[in-house]
Tab-separated table of C-alpha atoms and ligand atoms in Angstrom:
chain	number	residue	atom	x	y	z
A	1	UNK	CA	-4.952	-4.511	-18.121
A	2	UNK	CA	-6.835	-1.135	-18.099
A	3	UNK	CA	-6.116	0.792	-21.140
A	4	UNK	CA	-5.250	4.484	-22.225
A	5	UNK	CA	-8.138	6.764	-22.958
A	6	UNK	CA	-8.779	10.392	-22.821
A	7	UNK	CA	-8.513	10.409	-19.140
A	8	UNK	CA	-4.725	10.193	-19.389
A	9	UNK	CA	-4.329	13.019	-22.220
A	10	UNK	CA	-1.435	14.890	-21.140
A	11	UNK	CA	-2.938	18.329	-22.701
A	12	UNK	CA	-6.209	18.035	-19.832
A	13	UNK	CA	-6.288	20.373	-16.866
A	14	UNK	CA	-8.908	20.947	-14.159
A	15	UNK	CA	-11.004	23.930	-13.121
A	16	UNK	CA	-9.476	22.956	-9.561
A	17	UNK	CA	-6.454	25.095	-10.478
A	18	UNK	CA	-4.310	23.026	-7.702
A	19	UNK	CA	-4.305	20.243	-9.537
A	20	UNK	CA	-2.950	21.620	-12.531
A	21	UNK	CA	1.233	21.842	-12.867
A	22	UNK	CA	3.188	19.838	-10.322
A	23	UNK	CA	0.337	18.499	-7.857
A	24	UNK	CA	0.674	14.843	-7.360
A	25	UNK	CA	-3.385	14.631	-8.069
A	26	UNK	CA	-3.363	16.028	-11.329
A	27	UNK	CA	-6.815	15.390	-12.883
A	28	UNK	CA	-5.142	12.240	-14.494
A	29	UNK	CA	-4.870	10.524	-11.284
A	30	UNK	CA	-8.274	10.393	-9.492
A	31	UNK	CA	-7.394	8.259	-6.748
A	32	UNK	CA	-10.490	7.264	-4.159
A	33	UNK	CA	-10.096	7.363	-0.605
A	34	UNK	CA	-12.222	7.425	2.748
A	35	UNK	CA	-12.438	11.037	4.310
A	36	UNK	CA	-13.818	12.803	7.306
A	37	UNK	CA	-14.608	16.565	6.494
A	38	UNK	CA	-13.923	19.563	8.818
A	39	UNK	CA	-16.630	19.853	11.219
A	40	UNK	CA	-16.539	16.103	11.858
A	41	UNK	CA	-19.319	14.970	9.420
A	42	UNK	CA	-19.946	11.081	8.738
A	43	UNK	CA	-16.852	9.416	6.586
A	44	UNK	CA	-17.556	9.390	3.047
A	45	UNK	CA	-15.782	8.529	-0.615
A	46	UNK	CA	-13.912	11.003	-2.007
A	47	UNK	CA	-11.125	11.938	-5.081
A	48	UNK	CA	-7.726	13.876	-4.543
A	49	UNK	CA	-7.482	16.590	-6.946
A	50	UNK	CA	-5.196	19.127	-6.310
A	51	UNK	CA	-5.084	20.434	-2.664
A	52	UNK	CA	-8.854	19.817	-2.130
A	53	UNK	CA	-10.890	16.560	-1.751
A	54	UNK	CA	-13.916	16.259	-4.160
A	55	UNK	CA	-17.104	14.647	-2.090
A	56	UNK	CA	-18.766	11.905	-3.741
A	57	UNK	CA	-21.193	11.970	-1.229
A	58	UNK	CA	-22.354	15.228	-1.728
A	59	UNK	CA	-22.223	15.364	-5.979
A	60	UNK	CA	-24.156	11.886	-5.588
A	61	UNK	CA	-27.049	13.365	-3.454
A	62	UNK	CA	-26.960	16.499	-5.834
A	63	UNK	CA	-27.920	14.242	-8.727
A	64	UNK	CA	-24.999	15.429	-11.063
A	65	UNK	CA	-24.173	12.016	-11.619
A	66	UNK	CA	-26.101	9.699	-14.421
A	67	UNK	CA	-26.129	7.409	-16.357
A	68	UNK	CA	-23.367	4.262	-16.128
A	69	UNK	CA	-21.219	5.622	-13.931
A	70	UNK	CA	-24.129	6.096	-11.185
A	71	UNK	CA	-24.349	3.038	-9.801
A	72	UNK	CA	-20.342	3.231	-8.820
A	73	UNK	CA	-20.676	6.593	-7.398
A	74	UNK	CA	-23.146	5.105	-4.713
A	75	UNK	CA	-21.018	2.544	-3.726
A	76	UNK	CA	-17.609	4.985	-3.949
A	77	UNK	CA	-19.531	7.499	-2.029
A	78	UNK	CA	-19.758	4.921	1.035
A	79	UNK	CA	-18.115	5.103	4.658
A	80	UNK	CA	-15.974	1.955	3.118
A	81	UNK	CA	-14.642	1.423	-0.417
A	82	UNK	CA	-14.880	-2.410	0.047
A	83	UNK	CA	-18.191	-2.569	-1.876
A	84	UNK	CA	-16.948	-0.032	-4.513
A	85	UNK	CA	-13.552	-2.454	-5.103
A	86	UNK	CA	-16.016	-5.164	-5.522
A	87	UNK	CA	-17.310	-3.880	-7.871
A	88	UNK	CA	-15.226	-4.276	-9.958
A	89	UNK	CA	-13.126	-2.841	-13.359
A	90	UNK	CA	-15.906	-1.950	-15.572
A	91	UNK	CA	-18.403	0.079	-12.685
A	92	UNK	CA	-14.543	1.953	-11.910
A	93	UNK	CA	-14.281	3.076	-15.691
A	94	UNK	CA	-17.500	4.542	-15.625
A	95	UNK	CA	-16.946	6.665	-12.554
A	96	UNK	CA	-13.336	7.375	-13.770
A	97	UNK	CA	-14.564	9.185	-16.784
A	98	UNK	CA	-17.629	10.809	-15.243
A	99	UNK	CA	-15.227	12.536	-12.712
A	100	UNK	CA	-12.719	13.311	-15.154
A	101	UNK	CA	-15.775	15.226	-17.255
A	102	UNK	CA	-17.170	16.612	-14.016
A	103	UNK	CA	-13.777	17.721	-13.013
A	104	UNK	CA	-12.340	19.036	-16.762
A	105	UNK	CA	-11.766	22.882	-17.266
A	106	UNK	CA	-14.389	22.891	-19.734
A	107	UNK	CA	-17.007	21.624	-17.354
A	108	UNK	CA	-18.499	24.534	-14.838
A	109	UNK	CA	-16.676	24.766	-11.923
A	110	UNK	CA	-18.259	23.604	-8.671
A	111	UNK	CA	-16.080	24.407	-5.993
A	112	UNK	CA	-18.737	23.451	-3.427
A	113	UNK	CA	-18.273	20.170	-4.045
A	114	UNK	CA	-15.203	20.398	-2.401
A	115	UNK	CA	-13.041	20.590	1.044
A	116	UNK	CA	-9.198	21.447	0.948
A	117	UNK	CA	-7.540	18.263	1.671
A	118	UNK	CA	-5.262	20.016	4.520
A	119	UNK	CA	-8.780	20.374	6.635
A	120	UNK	CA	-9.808	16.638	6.186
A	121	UNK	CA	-8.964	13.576	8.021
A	122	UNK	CA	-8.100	10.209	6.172
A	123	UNK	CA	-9.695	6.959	6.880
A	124	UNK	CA	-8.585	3.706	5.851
A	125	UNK	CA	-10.217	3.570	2.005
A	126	UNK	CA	-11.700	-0.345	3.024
A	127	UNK	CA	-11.653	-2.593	5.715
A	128	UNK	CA	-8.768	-5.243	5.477
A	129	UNK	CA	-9.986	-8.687	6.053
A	130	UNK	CA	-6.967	-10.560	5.218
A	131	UNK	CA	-3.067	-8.850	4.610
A	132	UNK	CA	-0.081	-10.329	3.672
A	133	UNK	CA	3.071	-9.517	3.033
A	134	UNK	CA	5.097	-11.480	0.197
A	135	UNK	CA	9.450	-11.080	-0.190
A	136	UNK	CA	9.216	-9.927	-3.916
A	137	UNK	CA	12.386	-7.507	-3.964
A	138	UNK	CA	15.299	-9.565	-5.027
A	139	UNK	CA	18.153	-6.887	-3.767
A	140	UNK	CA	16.168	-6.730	-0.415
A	141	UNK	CA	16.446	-10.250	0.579
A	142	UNK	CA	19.794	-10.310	-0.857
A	143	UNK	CA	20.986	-7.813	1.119
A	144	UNK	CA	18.953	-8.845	4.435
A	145	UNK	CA	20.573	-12.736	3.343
A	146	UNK	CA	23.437	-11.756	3.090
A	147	UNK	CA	23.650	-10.392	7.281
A	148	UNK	CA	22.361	-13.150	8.456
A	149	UNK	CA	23.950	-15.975	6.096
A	150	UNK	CA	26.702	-14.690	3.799
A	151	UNK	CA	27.904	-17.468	2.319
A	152	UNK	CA	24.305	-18.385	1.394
A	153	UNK	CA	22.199	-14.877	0.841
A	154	UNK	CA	19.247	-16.423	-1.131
A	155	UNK	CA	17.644	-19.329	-0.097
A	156	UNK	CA	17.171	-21.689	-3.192
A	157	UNK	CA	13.504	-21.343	-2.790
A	158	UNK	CA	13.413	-17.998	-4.041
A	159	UNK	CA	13.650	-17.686	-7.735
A	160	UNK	CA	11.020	-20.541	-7.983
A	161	UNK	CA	8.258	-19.521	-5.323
A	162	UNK	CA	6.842	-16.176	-4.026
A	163	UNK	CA	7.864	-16.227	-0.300
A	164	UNK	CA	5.130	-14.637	1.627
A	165	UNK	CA	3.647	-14.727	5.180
A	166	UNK	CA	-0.024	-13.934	6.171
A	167	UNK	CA	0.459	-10.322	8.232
A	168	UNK	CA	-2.195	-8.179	10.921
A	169	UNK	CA	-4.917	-6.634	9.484
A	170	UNK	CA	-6.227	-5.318	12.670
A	171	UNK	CA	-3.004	-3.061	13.128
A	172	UNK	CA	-2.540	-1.203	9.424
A	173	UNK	CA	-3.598	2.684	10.095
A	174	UNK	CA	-3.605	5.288	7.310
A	175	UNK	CA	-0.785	8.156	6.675
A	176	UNK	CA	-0.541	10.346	9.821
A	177	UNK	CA	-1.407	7.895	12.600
A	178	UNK	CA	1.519	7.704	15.209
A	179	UNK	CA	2.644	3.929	15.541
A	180	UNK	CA	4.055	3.294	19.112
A	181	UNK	CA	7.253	1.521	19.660
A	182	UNK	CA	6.290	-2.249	20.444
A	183	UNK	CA	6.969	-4.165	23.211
A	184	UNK	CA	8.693	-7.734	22.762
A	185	UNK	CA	10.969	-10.329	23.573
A	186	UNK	CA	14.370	-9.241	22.123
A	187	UNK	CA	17.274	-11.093	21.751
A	188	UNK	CA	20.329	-10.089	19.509
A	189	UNK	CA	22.945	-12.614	18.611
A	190	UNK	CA	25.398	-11.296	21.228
A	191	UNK	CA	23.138	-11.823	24.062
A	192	UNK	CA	22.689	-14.976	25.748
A	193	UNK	CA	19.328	-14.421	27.201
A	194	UNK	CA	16.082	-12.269	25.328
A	195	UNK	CA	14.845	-9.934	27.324
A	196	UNK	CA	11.256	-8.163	27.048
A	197	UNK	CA	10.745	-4.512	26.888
A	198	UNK	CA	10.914	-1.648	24.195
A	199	UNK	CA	12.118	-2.544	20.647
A	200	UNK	CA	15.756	-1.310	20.104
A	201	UNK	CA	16.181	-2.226	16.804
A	202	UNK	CA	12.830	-0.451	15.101
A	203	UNK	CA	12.962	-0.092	11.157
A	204	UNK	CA	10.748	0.700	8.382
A	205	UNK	CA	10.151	-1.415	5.005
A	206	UNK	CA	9.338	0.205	1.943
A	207	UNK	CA	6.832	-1.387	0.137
A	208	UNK	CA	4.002	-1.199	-2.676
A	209	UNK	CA	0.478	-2.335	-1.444
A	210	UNK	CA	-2.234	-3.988	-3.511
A	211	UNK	CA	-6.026	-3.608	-3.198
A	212	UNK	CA	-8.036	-6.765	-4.076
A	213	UNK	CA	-10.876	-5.411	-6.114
A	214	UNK	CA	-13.005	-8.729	-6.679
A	215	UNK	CA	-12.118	-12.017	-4.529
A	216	UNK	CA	-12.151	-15.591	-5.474
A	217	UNK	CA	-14.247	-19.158	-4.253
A	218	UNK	CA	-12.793	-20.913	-1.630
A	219	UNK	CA	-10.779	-23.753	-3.624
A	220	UNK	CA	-10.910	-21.697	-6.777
A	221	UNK	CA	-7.691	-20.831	-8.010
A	222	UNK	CA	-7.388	-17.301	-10.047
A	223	UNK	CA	-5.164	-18.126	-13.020
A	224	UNK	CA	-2.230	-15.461	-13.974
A	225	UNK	CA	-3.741	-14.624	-17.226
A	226	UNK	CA	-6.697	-13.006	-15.113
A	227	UNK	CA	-4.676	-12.126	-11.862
A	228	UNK	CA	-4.260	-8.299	-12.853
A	229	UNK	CA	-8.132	-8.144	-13.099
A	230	UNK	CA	-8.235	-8.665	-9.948
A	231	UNK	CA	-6.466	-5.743	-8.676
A	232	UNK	CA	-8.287	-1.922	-8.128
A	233	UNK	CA	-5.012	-0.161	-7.246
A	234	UNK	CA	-2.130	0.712	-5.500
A	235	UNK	CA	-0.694	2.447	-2.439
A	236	UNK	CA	2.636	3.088	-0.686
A	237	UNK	CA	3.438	0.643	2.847
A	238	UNK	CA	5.483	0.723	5.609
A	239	UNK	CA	5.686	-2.472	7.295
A	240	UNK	CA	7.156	-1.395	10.350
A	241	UNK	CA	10.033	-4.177	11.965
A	242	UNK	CA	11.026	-4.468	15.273
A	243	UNK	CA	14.502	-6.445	14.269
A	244	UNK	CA	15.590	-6.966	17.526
A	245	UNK	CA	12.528	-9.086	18.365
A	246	UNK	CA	12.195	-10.536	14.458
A	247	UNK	CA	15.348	-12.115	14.770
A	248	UNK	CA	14.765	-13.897	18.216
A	249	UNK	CA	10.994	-15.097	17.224
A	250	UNK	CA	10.914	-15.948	13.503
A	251	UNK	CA	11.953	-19.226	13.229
A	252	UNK	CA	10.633	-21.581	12.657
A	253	UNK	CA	7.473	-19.687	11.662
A	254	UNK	CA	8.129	-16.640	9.969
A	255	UNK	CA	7.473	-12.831	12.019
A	256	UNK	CA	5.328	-12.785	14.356
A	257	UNK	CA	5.142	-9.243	17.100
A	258	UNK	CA	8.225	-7.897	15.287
A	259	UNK	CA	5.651	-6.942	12.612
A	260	UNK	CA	2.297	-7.196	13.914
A	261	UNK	CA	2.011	-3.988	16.168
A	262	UNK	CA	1.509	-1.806	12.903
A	263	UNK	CA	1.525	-0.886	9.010
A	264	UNK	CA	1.226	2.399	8.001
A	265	UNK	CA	-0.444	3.419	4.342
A	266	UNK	CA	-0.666	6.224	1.743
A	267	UNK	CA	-4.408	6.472	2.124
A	268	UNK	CA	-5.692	7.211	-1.579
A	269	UNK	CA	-6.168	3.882	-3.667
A	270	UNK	CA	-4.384	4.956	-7.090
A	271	UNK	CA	-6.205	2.907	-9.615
A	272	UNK	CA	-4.836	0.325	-11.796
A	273	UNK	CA	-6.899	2.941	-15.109
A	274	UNK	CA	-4.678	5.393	-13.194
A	275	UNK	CA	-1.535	3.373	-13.305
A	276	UNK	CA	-2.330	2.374	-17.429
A	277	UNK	CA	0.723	4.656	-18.729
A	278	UNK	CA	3.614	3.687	-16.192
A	279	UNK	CA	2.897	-0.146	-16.629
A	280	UNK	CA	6.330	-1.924	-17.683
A	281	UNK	CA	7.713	-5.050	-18.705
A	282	UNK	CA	8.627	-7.391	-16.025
A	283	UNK	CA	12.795	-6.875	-16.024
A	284	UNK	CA	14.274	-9.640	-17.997
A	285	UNK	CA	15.761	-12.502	-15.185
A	286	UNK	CA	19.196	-13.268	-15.409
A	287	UNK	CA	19.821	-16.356	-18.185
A	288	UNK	CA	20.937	-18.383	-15.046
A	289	UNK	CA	17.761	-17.871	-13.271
A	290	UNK	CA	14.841	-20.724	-13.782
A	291	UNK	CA	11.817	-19.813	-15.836
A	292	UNK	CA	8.474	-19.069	-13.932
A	293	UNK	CA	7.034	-22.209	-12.949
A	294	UNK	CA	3.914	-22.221	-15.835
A	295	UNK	CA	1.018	-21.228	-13.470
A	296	UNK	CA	3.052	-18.257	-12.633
A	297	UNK	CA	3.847	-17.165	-15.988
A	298	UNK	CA	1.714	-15.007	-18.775
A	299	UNK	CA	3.419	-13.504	-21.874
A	300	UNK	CA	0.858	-10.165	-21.350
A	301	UNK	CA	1.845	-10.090	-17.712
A	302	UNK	CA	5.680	-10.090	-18.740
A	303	UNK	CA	5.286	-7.907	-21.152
A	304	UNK	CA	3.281	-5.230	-18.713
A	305	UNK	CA	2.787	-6.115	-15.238
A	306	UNK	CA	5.544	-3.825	-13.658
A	307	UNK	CA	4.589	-0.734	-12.197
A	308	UNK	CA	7.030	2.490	-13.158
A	309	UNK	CA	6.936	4.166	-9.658
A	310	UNK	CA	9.884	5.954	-8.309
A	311	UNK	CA	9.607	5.609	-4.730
A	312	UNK	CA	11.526	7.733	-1.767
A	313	UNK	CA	12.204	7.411	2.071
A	314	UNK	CA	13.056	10.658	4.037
A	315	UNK	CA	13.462	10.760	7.574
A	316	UNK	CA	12.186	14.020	9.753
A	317	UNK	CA	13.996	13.720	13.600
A	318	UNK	CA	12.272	16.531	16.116
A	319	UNK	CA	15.388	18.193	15.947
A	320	UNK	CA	14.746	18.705	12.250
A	321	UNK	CA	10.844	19.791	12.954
A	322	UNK	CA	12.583	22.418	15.428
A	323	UNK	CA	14.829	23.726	13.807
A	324	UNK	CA	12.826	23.803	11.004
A	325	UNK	CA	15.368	21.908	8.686
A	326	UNK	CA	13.505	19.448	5.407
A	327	UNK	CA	13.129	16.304	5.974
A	328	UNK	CA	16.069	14.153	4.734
A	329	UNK	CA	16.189	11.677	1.956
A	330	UNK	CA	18.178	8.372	2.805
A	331	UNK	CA	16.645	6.029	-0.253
A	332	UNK	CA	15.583	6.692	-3.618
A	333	UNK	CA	14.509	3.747	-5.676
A	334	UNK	CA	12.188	1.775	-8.069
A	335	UNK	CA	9.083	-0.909	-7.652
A	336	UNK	CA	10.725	-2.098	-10.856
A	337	UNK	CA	13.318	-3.628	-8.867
A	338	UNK	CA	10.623	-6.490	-7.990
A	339	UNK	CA	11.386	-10.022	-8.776
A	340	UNK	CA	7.502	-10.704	-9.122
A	341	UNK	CA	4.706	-9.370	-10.806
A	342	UNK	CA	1.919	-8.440	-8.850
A	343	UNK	CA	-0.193	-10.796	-11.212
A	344	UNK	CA	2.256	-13.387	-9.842
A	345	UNK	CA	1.814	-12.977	-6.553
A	346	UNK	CA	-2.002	-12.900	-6.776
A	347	UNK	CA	-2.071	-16.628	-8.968
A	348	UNK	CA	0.481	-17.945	-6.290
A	349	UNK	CA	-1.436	-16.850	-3.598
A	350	UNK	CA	-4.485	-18.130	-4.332
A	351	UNK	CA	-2.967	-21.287	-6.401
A	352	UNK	CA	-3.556	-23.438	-3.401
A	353	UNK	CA	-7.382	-22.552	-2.846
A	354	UNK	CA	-7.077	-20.051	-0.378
A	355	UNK	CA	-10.085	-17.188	-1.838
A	356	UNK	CA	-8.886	-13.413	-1.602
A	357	UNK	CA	-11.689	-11.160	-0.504
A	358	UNK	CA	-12.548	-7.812	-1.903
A	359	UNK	CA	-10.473	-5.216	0.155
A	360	UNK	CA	-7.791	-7.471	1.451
A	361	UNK	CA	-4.695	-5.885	1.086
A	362	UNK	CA	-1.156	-7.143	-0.126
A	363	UNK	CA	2.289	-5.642	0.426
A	364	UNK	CA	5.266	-6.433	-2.067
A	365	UNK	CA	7.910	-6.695	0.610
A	366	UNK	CA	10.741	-4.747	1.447
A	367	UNK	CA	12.009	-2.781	-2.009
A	368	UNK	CA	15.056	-2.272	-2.860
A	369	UNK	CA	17.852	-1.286	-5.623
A	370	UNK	CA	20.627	-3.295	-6.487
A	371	UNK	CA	23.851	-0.748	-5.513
A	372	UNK	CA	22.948	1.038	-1.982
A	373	UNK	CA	20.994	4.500	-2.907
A	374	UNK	CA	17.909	2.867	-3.005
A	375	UNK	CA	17.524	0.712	-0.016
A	376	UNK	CA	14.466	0.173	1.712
A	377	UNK	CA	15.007	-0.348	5.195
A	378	UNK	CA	17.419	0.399	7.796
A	379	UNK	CA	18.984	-2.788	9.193
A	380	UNK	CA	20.300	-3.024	4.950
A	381	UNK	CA	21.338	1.182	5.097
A	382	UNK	CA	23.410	0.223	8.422
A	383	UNK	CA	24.376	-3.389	7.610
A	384	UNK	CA	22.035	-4.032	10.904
A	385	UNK	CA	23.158	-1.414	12.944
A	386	UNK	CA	27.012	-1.562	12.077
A	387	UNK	CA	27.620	0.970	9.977
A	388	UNK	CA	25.499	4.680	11.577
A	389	UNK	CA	24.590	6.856	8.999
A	390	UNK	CA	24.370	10.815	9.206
A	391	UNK	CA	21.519	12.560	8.890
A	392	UNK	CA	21.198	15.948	7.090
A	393	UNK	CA	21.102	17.287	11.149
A	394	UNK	CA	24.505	16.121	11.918
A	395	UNK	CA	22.420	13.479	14.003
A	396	UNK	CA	23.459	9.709	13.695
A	397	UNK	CA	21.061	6.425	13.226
A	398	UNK	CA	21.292	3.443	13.592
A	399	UNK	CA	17.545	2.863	13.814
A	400	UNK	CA	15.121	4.738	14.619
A	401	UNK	CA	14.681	6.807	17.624
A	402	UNK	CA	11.481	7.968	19.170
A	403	UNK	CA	9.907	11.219	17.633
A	404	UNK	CA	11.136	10.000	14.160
A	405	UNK	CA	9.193	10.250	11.360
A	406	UNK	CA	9.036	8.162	8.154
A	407	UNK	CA	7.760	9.871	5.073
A	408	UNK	CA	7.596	7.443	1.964
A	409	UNK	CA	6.875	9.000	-1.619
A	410	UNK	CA	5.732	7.732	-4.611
A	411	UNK	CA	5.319	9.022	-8.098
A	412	UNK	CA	4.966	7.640	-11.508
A	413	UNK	CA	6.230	9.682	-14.723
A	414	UNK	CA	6.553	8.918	-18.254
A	415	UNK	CA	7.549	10.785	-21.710
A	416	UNK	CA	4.411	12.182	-22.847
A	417	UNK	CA	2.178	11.879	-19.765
A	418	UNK	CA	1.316	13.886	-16.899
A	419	UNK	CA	2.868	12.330	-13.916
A	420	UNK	CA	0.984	11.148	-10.779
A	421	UNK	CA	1.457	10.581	-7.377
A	422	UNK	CA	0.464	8.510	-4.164
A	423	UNK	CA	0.375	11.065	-1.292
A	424	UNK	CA	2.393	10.087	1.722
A	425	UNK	CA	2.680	7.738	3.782
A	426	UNK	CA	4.306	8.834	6.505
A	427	UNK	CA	3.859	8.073	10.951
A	428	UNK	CA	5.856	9.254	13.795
A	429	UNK	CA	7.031	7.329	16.565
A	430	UNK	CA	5.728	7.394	19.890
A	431	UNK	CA	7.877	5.665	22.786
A	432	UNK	CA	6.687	2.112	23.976
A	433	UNK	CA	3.613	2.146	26.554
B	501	MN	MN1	7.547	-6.590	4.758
């Protein structure tokens, strides 16, 4: 697990004034992303910090970069991060602290090595190989059991094996991309026929995503005790659900279009050295509950492989964005309420053989908390579409409607630290094609 060092000192501040106060890019965050500049330039690396983007690109060909941390700054200065989250943990540290120096109010100010955010366009940060999506919050597949089987919510599979299914890599778009309503077979239990055309049912899933930083062999297992090593960072995700067509199609082999037509993500890769202060211990199981199975289970991973993020879900309808009303906020909530560590889900997944590549991304599944202010999709907000709920507008929702946004949030804060955040990720919807 990456450590705290002066890079999290709560006293620092940045000659980027922006980033000093409440930004969620303080200068104890450094988060790397993939950005276009204004004027259309090539994509490059760059850091959040403040309201302005620094360019790696552009502070690597000026030669202000030496010693360790050099080598990392050409690879994070790339059109892709994948090479950079190869890399590895050690090559990341470096750069970490050389930015944090470049970047410190005591270092001169070099405000030409910069472009306000607001003019930029995000990229994805690396190119996904392989994504997939695991089941890891315990009150979201209660809750989503429970409509579909209530006398028999959990299946007994779950407190012994991370459920997962292997998701679309060719369909995940950064924050700000429109995702268009899919097309599908859709059959709700009522009818007696599917029919094919526009999703009715279309609904969100908050979730955490994980960037694989180095891979594994093929047949090579990665064991737990070294799992977290093999993470570079964190973003929000929005695994969008067409439940109209999920629950026609997904037996007997899991989701299929109901999920593949897109995933939307915060777009800045929030390091796991970022991350070092809100790390928590993994919430105690209930005494009822089996142990971890031994491959999935490390004391140090118990003890700190939860991440502290407070995570939110507003909802912005065009009548909102008209009459110029704030978005509204229908879910606030934890990623401590998952029942796996993301160490866990990395020595599962690969347990069996299957080799992780750098840059593949993996998504937590749907989070959500235990009593109903912090639920992370829709069809568990309106016990599928029973129960409407009011928006701040006066407007009602079952699901959502076309011109709806999504904005997730997350932010991390502890006692004695600056706190940081992910940037949105956040798409509107465009009607089906
Ligand atoms: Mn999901």
């Amino acid at each position: 697990m990456a450590s705290i060092d002066r890079t999290h000192e709560q006293g620092a501040s940045s000659w980027v004034a922006s980033a000093n106060g409440h930004s969620e890019f303080p200068i104890q965050n450094l988060p790397f992303g993939i950005f276009v500049p204004p004027g259309g330039d090539e994509p490059r690396g760059g850091v959040a910090i403040g309201d302005q983007i620094l360019d790696l690109a552009a502070i690597l060909e000026a030669g202000l970069v030496t010693g360790p941390a050099l080598a990392a700054l050409v690879l994070a200065s790339e059109a892709t991060l994948n090479a950079f989250l190869a890399s590895g943990s050690e090559p990341r540290q470096a750069l970490r602290l050389a930015l944090f120096d470049f970047l410190h109010v005591n270092a001169v100010a070099r405000p030409e090595f910069l472009h306000a955010a607001a003019a930029c366009t995000m990229r994805m940060p690396a190119t996904v190989g392989d994504y997939t999506d695991f089941f890891a919050g315990i009150h979201h597949a209660t809750n989503a059991g429970t409509i579909f089987r209530p006398e028999n919510p959990l299946l007994p599979n779950y407190k012994y094996v991370p459920i997962g299914y292997h998701g679309r890599s060719s369909s995940i778009r950064p924050s700000g991309e429109p995702v268009r309503r899919p097309n599908g077979q859709r059959k709700l239990p009522a009818e007696t026929a599917p029919t094919f055309g526009p999703a009715r049912n279309l609904d969100i899933e908050l979730e955490l995503g994980a960037w694989v930083a180095g891979g594994n062999f093929l047949g090579q297992s990665i064991p737990i005790g070294k799992a977290a090593s093999h993470i570079a960072g964190f973003c929000l995700l929005n695994d969008w659900s067409a439940r109209d067509m999920q629950a026609w199609e997904y037996q007997p082999l899991g989701p299929f279009l109901a999920k593949n037509f897109a995933t939307t993500i915060s777009p800045w890769i929030v390091t796991v050295e970022a991350m070092a202060p809100f790390r928590a211990p993994q919430p105690k199981r209930p005494a009822e509950d089996p142990e971890p199975l031994p491959y999935l289970f490390d004391k140090t991973d118990q003890n700190e492989g939860a991440l502290d993020i407070d995570l939110e879900v507003l909802l912005f309808s065009p009548k909102m964005r008209t009459e110029q009303q704030a978005p509204y906020c229908f879910s606030r909530g934890s990623a401590l309420n998952l029942y796996w560590t993301i160490a866990q889900l990395i020595a599962h997944h690969t347990s069996g053989g299957c080799n992780l590549n750098p840059g593949d991304l993996l998504g937590t599944g749907t989070i959500s908390t235990p009593d109903r202010t912090g639920l992370g999709c829709l069809m568990e907000l309106t016990r599928n579409g029973l129960e409407p709920f009011t928006l701040s507008s006066g407007e009602v929702r079952k699901f959502l409607e076309d011109g709806d946004e999504i904005i997730i949030r997350g932010h991390a804060r502890r006692d004695g630290f600056v706190s940081i955040g992910f940037g949105e990720c956040r798409a509107e919807i465009l009607p089906a094609f």
